[in-house]
Coordinates of C-alpha atoms in Angstrom, one line a residue:
Chain A
M143 CA -4.6 33.5 7.0
N144 CA -3.1 34.5 3.6
E145 CA -4.2 35.6 0.2
H146 CA -4.1 32.2 -1.4
S147 CA -7.2 30.2 -2.2
R148 CA -7.6 27.4 0.4
H149 CA -10.7 25.8 -1.1
A150 CA -10.5 23.0 -3.5
A151 CA -13.0 23.4 -6.4
A152 CA -14.3 19.9 -5.8
H153 CA -13.1 16.6 -4.4
P154 CA -11.4 14.4 -7.0
A155 CA -13.5 11.7 -8.7
T156 CA -11.1 9.1 -7.3
R157 CA -12.5 9.5 -3.8
D158 CA -14.2 6.4 -2.2
T159 CA -13.4 4.1 -5.2
I160 CA -11.5 1.5 -3.3
F161 CA -13.5 -0.6 -0.8
P162 CA -12.2 -2.2 2.4
E163 CA -13.9 -5.6 2.9
Q164 CA -13.6 -8.4 5.4
A165 CA -14.1 -11.2 3.0
P166 CA -15.1 -14.7 4.1
I167 CA -13.3 -17.5 2.2
L168 CA -16.0 -19.4 0.2
L169 CA -13.7 -21.9 -1.6
H170 CA -10.0 -22.6 -1.4
E171 CA -8.7 -25.2 -3.9
A172 CA -5.2 -26.5 -4.3
F173 CA -3.6 -27.5 -7.6
A174 CA -0.3 -29.0 -8.7
G175 CA 2.7 -26.7 -8.6
D176 CA 1.7 -24.9 -5.4
Q177 CA -1.1 -23.1 -7.2
H178 CA -4.4 -22.2 -5.4
I179 CA -7.7 -20.7 -6.3
I180 CA -9.5 -18.7 -3.6
R181 CA -13.1 -17.5 -3.8
L182 CA -13.9 -14.6 -1.5
Q183 CA -17.2 -13.0 -0.6
A184 CA -16.5 -9.3 -1.4
P185 CA -19.7 -7.8 -2.8
E186 CA -18.4 -4.2 -3.2
I187 CA -15.2 -5.3 -4.9
A188 CA -17.2 -7.8 -7.1
A189 CA -19.6 -5.1 -8.1
H190 CA -16.9 -2.6 -9.2
A191 CA -14.1 -4.8 -10.5
Q192 CA -13.1 -4.6 -14.2
P193 CA -10.8 -6.7 -16.3
G194 CA -7.2 -5.7 -15.1
S195 CA -8.3 -4.7 -11.6
F196 CA -6.6 -6.2 -8.5
V197 CA -7.1 -6.3 -4.8
H198 CA -4.5 -5.6 -2.1
M199 CA -4.8 -8.5 0.3
Q200 CA -3.7 -8.9 3.9
V201 CA -2.6 -12.5 3.3
H202 CA -2.1 -13.1 7.0
P203 CA -2.6 -10.8 10.0
T204 CA 0.9 -11.4 11.2
L205 CA 2.5 -10.0 8.1
L206 CA 3.0 -6.3 7.8
M207 CA 2.7 -5.9 4.0
R208 CA -0.3 -6.8 1.9
R209 CA 0.1 -8.6 -1.4
P210 CA -1.4 -7.3 -4.7
M211 CA -3.5 -10.0 -6.4
S212 CA -5.1 -9.9 -9.8
I213 CA -8.8 -10.7 -10.0
M214 CA -9.5 -13.7 -12.1
R215 CA -13.3 -13.7 -11.9
A216 CA -15.9 -11.3 -10.4
N217 CA -19.5 -12.3 -10.0
P218 CA -21.4 -9.1 -9.1
K219 CA -24.7 -10.9 -8.7
A220 CA -23.4 -13.5 -6.2
G221 CA -20.9 -10.9 -4.7
W222 CA -17.7 -13.0 -5.0
I223 CA -14.3 -12.7 -6.6
E224 CA -11.8 -15.4 -7.5
I225 CA -8.0 -15.2 -7.3
L226 CA -5.4 -17.6 -8.6
Y227 CA -2.0 -17.5 -6.8
K228 CA 1.1 -19.5 -6.5
A229 CA 2.5 -20.2 -3.0
H230 CA 6.1 -19.2 -3.6
G231 CA 7.0 -17.1 -0.5
E232 CA 6.1 -16.8 3.2
G233 CA 3.0 -14.7 2.6
T234 CA 1.4 -16.8 -0.1
R235 CA 2.3 -20.0 1.9
L236 CA 0.5 -18.6 5.0
L237 CA -2.5 -17.7 2.7
S238 CA -2.6 -21.2 1.3
E239 CA -3.2 -22.5 4.9
R240 CA -6.2 -20.4 5.5
R241 CA -9.6 -22.2 5.7
I242 CA -13.1 -21.7 4.4
D243 CA -15.1 -19.1 6.4
E244 CA -12.0 -17.3 7.7
L245 CA -12.0 -13.6 7.0
V246 CA -9.5 -12.1 4.6
D247 CA -8.9 -8.3 4.8
L248 CA -9.0 -6.8 1.3
I249 CA -9.0 -3.4 -0.3
G250 CA -10.1 -3.1 -3.9
P251 CA -10.8 -3.0 -6.7
I252 CA -7.6 -1.1 -7.6
G253 CA -6.0 0.0 -10.8
T254 CA -6.6 1.4 -14.3
P255 CA -8.2 -1.6 -16.1
F256 CA -7.8 -2.6 -19.8
K257 CA -9.0 0.0 -22.2
L258 CA -11.9 -1.7 -24.0
D259 CA -13.6 1.1 -25.9
G260 CA -13.9 -0.1 -29.5
Y261 CA -11.3 -2.9 -29.3
R262 CA -10.7 -4.8 -32.5
R263 CA -12.9 -7.9 -33.3
R264 CA -10.1 -10.5 -32.9
P265 CA -8.8 -10.0 -29.4
L266 CA -5.7 -12.2 -28.7
L267 CA -5.4 -12.8 -25.0
I268 CA -1.9 -14.1 -23.8
G269 CA -1.4 -15.1 -20.2
G270 CA 1.7 -16.7 -18.6
G271 CA 1.9 -18.4 -15.2
V272 CA 0.2 -16.3 -12.5
G273 CA -0.4 -13.8 -15.3
M274 CA -3.3 -15.9 -16.5
P275 CA -6.1 -14.5 -14.2
P276 CA -6.6 -11.0 -15.8
M277 CA -6.9 -12.8 -19.1
I278 CA -9.7 -15.1 -17.8
F279 CA -11.5 -12.0 -16.4
L280 CA -11.1 -10.3 -19.8
A281 CA -12.3 -13.3 -21.6
E282 CA -15.5 -13.5 -19.4
H283 CA -16.1 -9.8 -20.0
I284 CA -15.8 -10.3 -23.8
R285 CA -18.2 -13.2 -23.7
R286 CA -20.7 -11.2 -21.7
Q287 CA -20.6 -8.5 -24.4
A288 CA -21.9 -11.2 -26.8
T289 CA -20.9 -9.4 -30.0
D290 CA -19.4 -11.1 -33.1
N291 CA -16.0 -10.9 -31.6
Q292 CA -13.6 -13.8 -32.3
P293 CA -11.3 -14.0 -29.3
L294 CA -8.4 -16.4 -28.9
V295 CA -6.8 -17.1 -25.5
I296 CA -3.2 -18.5 -25.4
L297 CA -2.0 -19.6 -21.9
G298 CA 1.4 -20.7 -21.0
S299 CA 2.8 -22.5 -17.9
E300 CA 5.9 -24.3 -16.9
V301 CA 4.1 -26.0 -13.9
P302 CA 0.9 -28.1 -14.5
F303 CA -2.0 -25.8 -15.3
P304 CA -4.3 -25.0 -12.4
F305 CA -7.2 -26.8 -14.1
K306 CA -7.7 -30.1 -15.9
A307 CA -7.1 -29.3 -19.6
R308 CA -9.4 -30.9 -22.1
P309 CA -9.4 -31.1 -25.9
S310 CA -11.0 -28.0 -27.3
Q311 CA -14.1 -28.5 -29.4
I312 CA -13.7 -25.1 -31.0
L313 CA -11.6 -25.1 -34.2
V314 CA -9.1 -22.3 -34.6
P315 CA -7.9 -22.0 -38.2
G316 CA -4.2 -21.7 -38.6
L317 CA -3.1 -23.6 -35.5
P318 CA -1.4 -27.0 -35.6
A319 CA -4.0 -29.8 -35.3
E320 CA -2.1 -31.5 -32.4
V321 CA -2.2 -28.3 -30.3
I322 CA -5.7 -29.0 -28.9
A323 CA -5.6 -28.7 -25.1
G324 CA -7.7 -25.9 -23.8
M325 CA -9.1 -24.5 -20.6
P326 CA -12.5 -26.0 -19.7
L327 CA -13.9 -22.8 -18.2
L328 CA -13.2 -20.8 -21.4
E329 CA -14.5 -23.7 -23.5
D330 CA -17.8 -23.5 -21.5
W331 CA -18.0 -19.9 -22.4
H332 CA -17.4 -20.8 -26.1
I333 CA -14.1 -19.0 -26.2
P334 CA -11.3 -20.9 -27.9
S335 CA -8.1 -21.4 -25.9
R336 CA -4.8 -23.2 -26.4
L337 CA -2.1 -24.1 -24.0
C338 CA 1.7 -23.8 -24.3
S339 CA 4.5 -25.2 -22.2
Q340 CA 8.2 -26.2 -22.5
Q341 CA 7.2 -29.3 -20.4
D342 CA 5.8 -32.3 -22.3
F343 CA 2.1 -31.7 -21.4
P344 CA -0.3 -33.6 -23.7
G345 CA -2.1 -31.5 -26.3
C346 CA 0.0 -28.4 -25.5
H347 CA 2.2 -26.4 -27.9
Q348 CA 5.8 -27.2 -27.0
G349 CA 7.2 -23.7 -26.9
F350 CA 6.5 -20.2 -26.0
V351 CA 3.1 -18.5 -26.1
T352 CA 4.6 -16.0 -28.6
D353 CA 5.6 -18.9 -31.0
L354 CA 2.0 -20.1 -31.1
A355 CA 0.7 -16.5 -31.5
R356 CA 3.1 -16.1 -34.4
L357 CA 1.8 -19.2 -36.1
W358 CA -1.7 -17.9 -35.8
L359 CA -0.8 -14.5 -37.1
D360 CA 1.1 -16.0 -40.1
S361 CA -1.8 -18.1 -41.1
M362 CA -3.9 -15.0 -41.7
E363 CA -4.2 -12.8 -44.7
P364 CA -2.0 -9.7 -43.8
R365 CA -5.1 -7.5 -44.1
Q366 CA -6.7 -9.4 -41.3
H367 CA -3.9 -8.3 -38.9
G368 CA -5.9 -5.0 -38.8
E369 CA -8.6 -6.9 -36.9
V370 CA -6.2 -8.2 -34.2
E371 CA -5.5 -6.6 -30.8
V372 CA -3.4 -8.1 -28.1
F373 CA -3.8 -8.2 -24.3
A374 CA -1.1 -9.8 -22.1
C375 CA -0.1 -10.5 -18.6
G376 CA 2.8 -12.6 -17.3
P377 CA 6.5 -12.6 -16.5
T378 CA 8.6 -9.7 -17.9
P379 CA 10.5 -11.8 -20.4
M380 CA 7.2 -13.0 -21.9
L381 CA 5.7 -9.5 -22.0
K382 CA 8.8 -8.3 -23.7
A383 CA 8.5 -11.0 -26.3
V384 CA 4.8 -10.1 -26.8
A385 CA 5.8 -6.5 -27.2
Q386 CA 8.3 -7.4 -29.8
L387 CA 5.8 -9.6 -31.7
T388 CA 3.1 -6.9 -31.7
A389 CA 5.5 -4.3 -32.8
E390 CA 6.6 -6.5 -35.7
Y391 CA 3.0 -7.0 -36.8
D392 CA 2.0 -3.4 -35.9
L393 CA -0.8 -4.6 -33.5
P394 CA -2.1 -2.6 -30.6
C395 CA -1.1 -4.3 -27.3
Q396 CA -1.9 -3.7 -23.7
V397 CA 0.2 -5.4 -20.9
S398 CA -0.5 -5.7 -17.2
L399 CA 2.5 -5.4 -15.0
E400 CA 3.5 -6.3 -11.4
E401 CA 6.0 -5.0 -8.9
H402 CA 6.6 -5.0 -5.1
M403 CA 3.8 -2.9 -3.7
A404 CA 3.3 -1.1 -0.3
C405 CA 0.2 1.2 -0.3
A406 CA -1.5 0.2 -3.6
V407 CA -3.4 3.5 -3.6
G408 CA -0.8 5.8 -5.3
G409 CA 0.7 7.1 -2.1
C410 CA 4.1 5.6 -1.7
A411 CA 5.6 5.5 -5.2
G412 CA 7.1 2.2 -4.3
C413 CA 5.8 0.2 -7.3
N414 CA 6.9 2.7 -10.0
V415 CA 8.3 1.5 -13.3
R416 CA 9.9 3.5 -16.2
V417 CA 7.6 4.2 -19.1
E418 CA 8.1 6.3 -22.2
T419 CA 5.5 9.1 -22.6
E420 CA 5.0 11.8 -25.2
T421 CA 7.0 14.2 -23.0
G422 CA 9.9 11.8 -22.3
P423 CA 10.6 9.1 -19.7
A424 CA 8.5 8.9 -16.6
M425 CA 8.2 6.7 -13.5
K426 CA 4.6 5.6 -13.3
R427 CA 2.8 3.9 -10.4
I428 CA 1.7 0.4 -11.3
C429 CA -1.0 0.5 -8.7
V430 CA -3.1 3.4 -9.9
D431 CA -1.6 4.6 -13.2
G432 CA -1.5 0.9 -14.2
P433 CA -1.3 -2.0 -13.8
V434 CA -2.3 -1.9 -17.5
F435 CA 0.0 0.0 -19.9
D436 CA 0.5 0.3 -23.6
A437 CA 3.2 -2.2 -24.5
R438 CA 5.1 0.4 -26.5
Q439 CA 5.4 2.6 -23.4
V440 CA 6.9 -0.1 -21.3
F441 CA 9.1 -1.7 -24.0
P442 CA 9.9 1.2 -26.3
Q443 CA 12.9 -0.6 -27.7
A444 CA 10.8 -3.6 -28.8
G445 CA 10.6 -4.0 -32.6
Chain B
M23 CA -9.9 16.0 23.8
L24 CA -7.7 15.4 20.7
A25 CA -7.9 18.7 18.9
M26 CA -4.8 20.8 19.5
D27 CA -2.6 23.7 18.6
F28 CA 0.7 22.9 16.9
C29 CA 2.9 25.9 16.2
G30 CA -0.2 28.0 15.9
L31 CA -2.0 25.6 13.6
H32 CA -5.2 23.9 14.5
F33 CA -4.8 20.1 14.4
N34 CA -8.0 18.0 14.5
T35 CA -6.1 15.2 16.3
P36 CA -2.4 14.6 17.2
Q37 CA -1.9 12.3 14.2
V38 CA 0.3 13.4 11.2
L39 CA 0.4 11.3 8.0
L40 CA 4.0 11.0 7.1
S41 CA 5.7 12.2 4.0
G42 CA 6.3 9.6 1.3
C43 CA 3.4 7.4 2.4
V44 CA 0.4 9.5 1.2
G45 CA 1.5 11.1 -2.1
F46 CA 0.4 14.7 -2.5
G47 CA -2.4 14.4 0.0
E48 CA -5.4 13.0 -1.9
E49 CA -4.2 9.4 -2.6
Y50 CA -5.6 7.7 0.5
T51 CA -9.0 9.3 0.1
R52 CA -9.5 6.7 -2.6
V53 CA -10.2 4.3 0.2
K54 CA -13.8 4.4 1.4
G55 CA -13.9 5.2 5.1
F56 CA -10.6 7.0 5.1
S57 CA -10.7 10.7 5.8
N58 CA -8.1 13.4 6.1
T59 CA -10.3 14.9 8.9
D60 CA -9.1 12.1 11.2
V61 CA -5.6 13.6 11.3
G62 CA -4.1 16.9 12.4
A63 CA -1.9 17.2 9.3
V64 CA -0.8 15.5 6.2
C65 CA 2.9 15.8 5.1
L66 CA 3.2 15.8 1.3
K67 CA 5.8 13.9 -0.6
G68 CA 9.4 15.1 -0.5
T69 CA 9.8 17.9 -3.0
T70 CA 12.9 19.3 -4.7
L71 CA 13.4 22.4 -6.9
A72 CA 13.4 20.5 -10.2
E73 CA 11.5 17.3 -11.2
R74 CA 13.2 14.0 -10.1
L75 CA 12.3 10.6 -11.6
G76 CA 13.6 8.7 -8.5
N77 CA 15.3 5.3 -8.3
E78 CA 14.9 2.2 -10.5
P79 CA 12.9 -0.8 -9.2
H80 CA 12.8 -2.5 -6.8
R81 CA 12.1 0.3 -4.6
L82 CA 10.6 -1.8 -1.8
A83 CA 11.4 -4.9 0.2
E84 CA 9.5 -6.5 3.1
T85 CA 11.6 -7.5 6.2
P86 CA 10.5 -9.0 9.4
M87 CA 8.1 -6.4 10.9
G88 CA 9.6 -3.8 8.6
L89 CA 9.7 -2.3 5.2
L90 CA 12.7 -1.1 3.3
N91 CA 12.2 1.6 0.8
A92 CA 14.4 3.6 -1.6
I93 CA 12.1 5.8 -3.7
G94 CA 14.7 8.4 -4.4
L95 CA 12.6 11.6 -4.0
Q96 CA 10.6 11.2 -7.1
N97 CA 8.6 14.4 -7.4
P98 CA 7.4 16.8 -10.1
G99 CA 9.4 19.8 -8.7
S100 CA 8.2 22.5 -6.3
A101 CA 6.7 24.9 -8.9
R102 CA 4.4 22.1 -10.3
V103 CA 3.4 20.9 -6.8
V104 CA 2.3 24.4 -5.9
A105 CA 0.5 25.0 -9.3
E106 CA -1.0 21.6 -9.9
Y107 CA -1.3 19.7 -6.7
L108 CA -2.1 22.2 -3.9
P109 CA -5.2 23.5 -5.7
K110 CA -6.7 20.0 -5.5
L111 CA -6.4 19.8 -1.7
D112 CA -9.3 20.6 0.6
F113 CA -7.6 22.7 3.4
S114 CA -10.9 22.7 5.4
E115 CA -10.3 19.0 6.2
T116 CA -6.8 19.1 7.7
R117 CA -3.5 21.0 7.6
F118 CA -1.0 20.3 4.8
I119 CA 2.7 20.3 5.3
A120 CA 5.2 20.5 2.5
N121 CA 8.4 18.3 2.7
L122 CA 11.4 20.1 1.4
S123 CA 14.5 18.5 0.0
G124 CA 17.5 19.5 -2.0
S125 CA 21.1 18.8 -2.9
T126 CA 22.5 22.1 -1.8
V127 CA 21.7 24.6 0.9
E128 CA 20.6 27.1 -1.8
E129 CA 18.2 24.6 -3.2
Y130 CA 16.5 24.1 0.2
A131 CA 16.1 27.9 0.5
E132 CA 14.6 28.2 -3.0
V133 CA 12.1 25.4 -2.4
T134 CA 11.1 27.1 0.8
R135 CA 10.6 30.4 -1.0
I136 CA 8.3 28.7 -3.5
F137 CA 6.2 27.1 -0.9
D138 CA 6.1 30.3 1.2
D139 CA 4.2 31.8 -1.7
S140 CA 1.5 29.1 -1.5
P141 CA -1.4 28.1 0.7
I142 CA 0.7 25.4 2.4
D143 CA 0.3 25.5 6.2
A144 CA 3.9 24.5 7.3
M145 CA 7.1 23.0 5.9
E146 CA 9.1 20.0 7.0
I147 CA 12.8 20.2 6.2
N148 CA 13.9 16.8 5.1
I149 CA 17.6 16.7 6.1
S150 CA 17.4 12.9 6.7
C151 CA 16.4 11.2 3.4
P152 CA 18.7 8.2 3.2
N153 CA 18.1 7.4 -0.4
V154 CA 19.7 10.1 -2.4
K155 CA 23.4 10.7 -3.2
E156 CA 23.6 14.4 -2.2
G157 CA 21.9 16.3 0.5
G158 CA 19.4 14.4 2.6
V159 CA 21.0 12.3 5.3
A160 CA 24.5 13.7 4.4
F161 CA 23.3 17.0 5.7
G162 CA 21.2 15.5 8.6
N163 CA 24.1 13.6 10.1
D164 CA 26.3 16.8 10.3
P165 CA 24.9 19.2 12.9
D166 CA 26.7 22.2 11.3
M167 CA 25.1 21.4 7.9
S168 CA 21.7 20.7 9.5
A169 CA 21.9 24.2 11.1
R170 CA 22.9 25.9 7.9
V171 CA 20.0 24.3 6.0
V172 CA 17.5 25.3 8.7
E173 CA 18.9 28.9 8.8
A174 CA 18.7 29.2 5.0
C175 CA 15.0 28.0 5.0
R176 CA 14.2 30.3 8.0
T177 CA 15.2 33.4 5.9
Q178 CA 12.6 32.5 3.3
T179 CA 9.4 32.0 5.4
R180 CA 7.5 32.8 8.6
K181 CA 5.4 29.7 8.3
P182 CA 6.2 27.0 10.8
L183 CA 9.3 25.0 10.0
I184 CA 9.8 21.4 11.2
A185 CA 13.3 19.8 10.9
K186 CA 13.1 16.1 10.3
L187 CA 15.9 14.4 12.1
S188 CA 17.8 11.3 11.1
P189 CA 18.3 8.4 13.5
N190 CA 21.5 7.5 11.7
Q191 CA 23.7 9.8 13.8
T192 CA 25.5 9.6 17.1
D193 CA 24.0 12.5 19.1
I194 CA 20.5 13.3 17.9
A195 CA 19.8 15.6 20.9
N196 CA 22.7 17.8 20.0
N197 CA 21.5 18.0 16.4
A198 CA 18.0 18.9 17.7
R199 CA 19.5 21.7 19.8
R200 CA 21.3 23.1 16.7
C201 CA 18.2 23.0 14.6
I202 CA 16.1 24.8 17.2
E203 CA 18.8 27.5 17.6
A204 CA 18.8 27.8 13.8
G205 CA 15.1 28.6 13.8
S206 CA 13.2 25.3 13.6
D207 CA 9.7 25.7 15.2
A208 CA 9.3 21.9 15.7
L209 CA 11.1 18.6 15.2
A210 CA 10.1 15.4 13.5
V211 CA 11.8 12.4 15.1
I212 CA 12.7 10.1 13.3
N213 CA 13.2 9.4 9.6
T214 CA 14.0 5.8 8.4
V215 CA 16.9 3.8 9.6
M216 CA 19.4 2.9 6.9
G217 CA 19.5 -0.8 5.9
M218 CA 19.9 -3.4 3.2
A219 CA 18.2 -6.6 2.0
I220 CA 20.2 -9.2 0.0
D221 CA 19.0 -11.9 -2.4
P222 CA 21.4 -14.7 -1.7
E223 CA 20.7 -16.5 -5.0
Q224 CA 21.5 -13.5 -7.1
R225 CA 24.1 -12.2 -4.5
Q226 CA 22.6 -8.7 -5.1
P227 CA 20.8 -6.2 -3.0
V228 CA 17.0 -6.6 -3.4
I229 CA 16.6 -2.8 -3.7
G230 CA 17.6 -1.1 -7.0
N231 CA 19.4 1.7 -5.0
N232 CA 21.3 -1.0 -3.0
Q233 CA 20.7 0.6 0.4
A234 CA 17.4 1.8 1.7
G235 CA 15.5 3.2 4.7
L236 CA 13.8 0.9 7.2
S237 CA 10.4 1.7 8.6
G238 CA 7.6 -0.2 10.4
P239 CA 7.3 -1.8 13.8
A240 CA 10.9 -3.0 13.7
I241 CA 12.2 0.5 14.3
K242 CA 9.7 1.6 16.9
P243 CA 12.0 1.0 20.0
I244 CA 14.7 3.1 18.3
A245 CA 12.3 5.9 17.5
L246 CA 10.9 5.9 21.1
L247 CA 14.4 6.3 22.6
K248 CA 15.3 9.1 20.1
V249 CA 12.0 11.0 20.9
H250 CA 12.8 10.6 24.6
Q251 CA 16.3 12.0 24.0
V252 CA 15.2 14.9 21.9
Y253 CA 12.4 15.7 24.3
Q254 CA 15.1 16.4 27.0
V255 CA 16.3 19.3 24.8
A256 CA 13.1 20.4 23.1
G257 CA 10.7 20.0 26.0
P258 CA 12.1 22.8 28.2
L259 CA 12.2 25.1 25.2
N260 CA 8.5 24.4 24.3
I261 CA 9.5 23.1 20.9
P262 CA 6.9 20.4 19.9
I263 CA 8.0 17.0 18.5
I264 CA 6.2 14.9 16.0
G265 CA 7.2 11.4 17.1
Q266 CA 7.3 8.8 14.4
G267 CA 8.7 5.5 13.4
G268 CA 6.8 2.2 13.5
V269 CA 3.5 3.3 14.9
T270 CA 1.2 0.5 14.0
R271 CA -1.2 -0.3 16.9
P272 CA -3.2 2.5 18.5
E273 CA -1.2 1.9 21.7
D274 CA 2.0 2.8 19.9
A275 CA 0.8 6.3 19.4
L276 CA 0.2 6.7 23.2
E277 CA 3.8 5.5 23.9
F278 CA 5.2 8.2 21.6
I279 CA 3.2 10.9 23.4
I280 CA 4.3 9.7 26.8
A281 CA 7.9 9.8 25.5
G282 CA 7.5 13.4 24.7
A283 CA 5.9 13.8 21.3
S284 CA 3.1 16.3 21.0
A285 CA 1.9 14.7 17.7
V286 CA 2.4 11.2 16.3
G287 CA 3.4 10.3 12.7
V288 CA 1.6 7.5 11.0
G289 CA 3.1 6.0 7.8
T290 CA 3.8 2.4 7.1
A291 CA 0.9 1.4 9.4
L292 CA -1.5 2.7 6.6
F293 CA -0.1 0.0 4.3
Y294 CA -1.3 -2.6 6.8
D295 CA -4.6 -0.9 7.7
P296 CA -5.7 2.1 5.6
L297 CA -8.3 2.9 8.3
V298 CA -5.9 2.9 11.2
C299 CA -6.2 6.6 12.0
S300 CA -9.8 6.5 13.1
R301 CA -8.9 3.5 15.3
I302 CA -6.0 5.4 16.9
N303 CA -8.3 8.3 17.7
S304 CA -10.9 6.0 19.5
V305 CA -8.2 4.3 21.5
M306 CA -6.6 7.6 22.5
V307 CA -10.0 9.0 23.7
D308 CA -10.7 5.8 25.7
Y309 CA -7.2 5.9 27.3
L310 CA -7.6 9.6 28.3
K311 CA -11.0 8.9 29.9
R312 CA -9.6 5.8 31.8
H313 CA -6.8 7.9 33.1
N314 CA -9.0 10.9 34.0
M315 CA -7.4 13.2 31.6
T316 CA -9.3 15.9 29.7
H317 CA -6.9 16.6 27.0
V318 CA -4.1 14.7 25.2
N319 CA -1.6 17.5 26.1
E320 CA -1.6 16.2 29.6
L321 CA 0.0 13.0 28.4
V322 CA 2.9 14.6 26.6
G323 CA 6.2 13.8 28.2
S324 CA 4.5 12.1 31.2
L325 CA 7.1 9.3 31.1
Q326 CA 8.1 8.2 34.6
L327 CA 11.6 6.8 34.5
H328 CA 12.8 4.2 36.9
E329 CA 15.2 5.6 39.5
P330 CA 18.8 4.7 38.6
A331 CA 19.7 1.7 40.7
T332 CA 22.3 2.4 43.4
S333 CA 23.7 -1.1 44.0
V334 CA 23.2 -3.5 41.1
C335 CA 25.7 -6.3 40.7
A336 CA 25.5 -9.1 38.2
N337 CA 27.2 -11.5 40.4

């Protein structure tokens, strides 16, 4: 036909990495503040998900667009995944009405997960609102690795937490004694957690997640900061504050982002955000280039 | 039954994946079960001469049975598309069509020249992008400018050229005629319909670009009528149409072919169901068998209009 080569050397490694699944609902639990946890039987997604991965969910067959949802837990052995969501719009409200055994159309897992090669031994995980799930997933992953890591999870919410907080039995040096409320699941995994809110929730730190993180950092010897690495997911103002904090203490920080999404496979460029790269500004796709980015790329002006 | 010739190109099926929905051709192959072999051609993302970063977020908003988008022609520039993206494509699986855009007539011509010297199978001339300040729909809504752009591209290539027409104009059939006269080998009908979404609490448009292009089932009736109108001009001249706009269910594809389209574009439907193309193929084959047809070509333009009423009175 013409002199140009028309044969690709090899198909890209990205082929067949996202699995479509019709996932039965195994559990669907409602919490205060219109929050819900849904457990779905999705063996392929559970087997391949990594901390930071998300699924693209057809929340209801009558809605044209799917919704991207972070994976909170994945159990490869039992073949299920868990998702926490807040019913704040039409789609998530329709999802909240769906019952056990109904099938939910999913594609996943999607996204570039957190980079966890040789992470520092004191990982600080910060989750705000519906940004909590990836932090839970990451915490479970860290626990499975069973090394001498000393993680700390700080969660923030302005609506009641989607679990019954209980006083933590794990002492974290440097934190105020009255800030004692933790997440039971993390407690069961022997991972210390502390909760923050501007609301007057008992045992919680009254203030921002970054305020509590700062207290913790300030209680350390400065040389110990070299052992700290931060992972965060939550609303943009929170992520910006985290980026500023980590820039101030010169800590590595990865953040997970969200944006309106259409295809979620890298095809439509609808979810792109501006990031700074070595070669200048770029608009990167949150779905496949992210959702996890280096905080300094997303908030270059921080610090 | 579904394999066909389109402007001298072999199409596996009458389906075409639409520009802007499938990146530079490989993105949907991430999904297990999706295959580019299910479609006749894949239109790559709109490409300009130089790199463009595109619009700031939000670029998307869902509307009832529709999707507003304003990406702003983000692309790495035509030279990099040819050098870095085309070598990754498997041309044995389907045909690949470049989508050309520009701010000036000269830019369109230059992008055409760059793709002419590449393995690309055909080129779609995007004179209807609603989301950029210059070129795009500003050219597409002016028949004289549309013709000038097509003529300029025609001088640069002998590969098939497909003018992508805007629905945001008064007389699309006239524009189609001008594009054919200027050398377009085929027509793509329609691009998105211009629209807006407003957040009443913020009193601001939802989309960063303020206005955007509407796609999805909401625009299907508009697209069907435009295909029907363009077919009146293009059909007698044997100029094939890629009918597109809101195809979601397999039956939608049949409607476009009946209206006069030789091939059917699938875009937003992939976001709902990434495996929709194989379903469309099965339904098409079933339909043709039920209607005793041996090839999809027999269905093209087979619309039987109602006779105009002679004595209709409302009262």
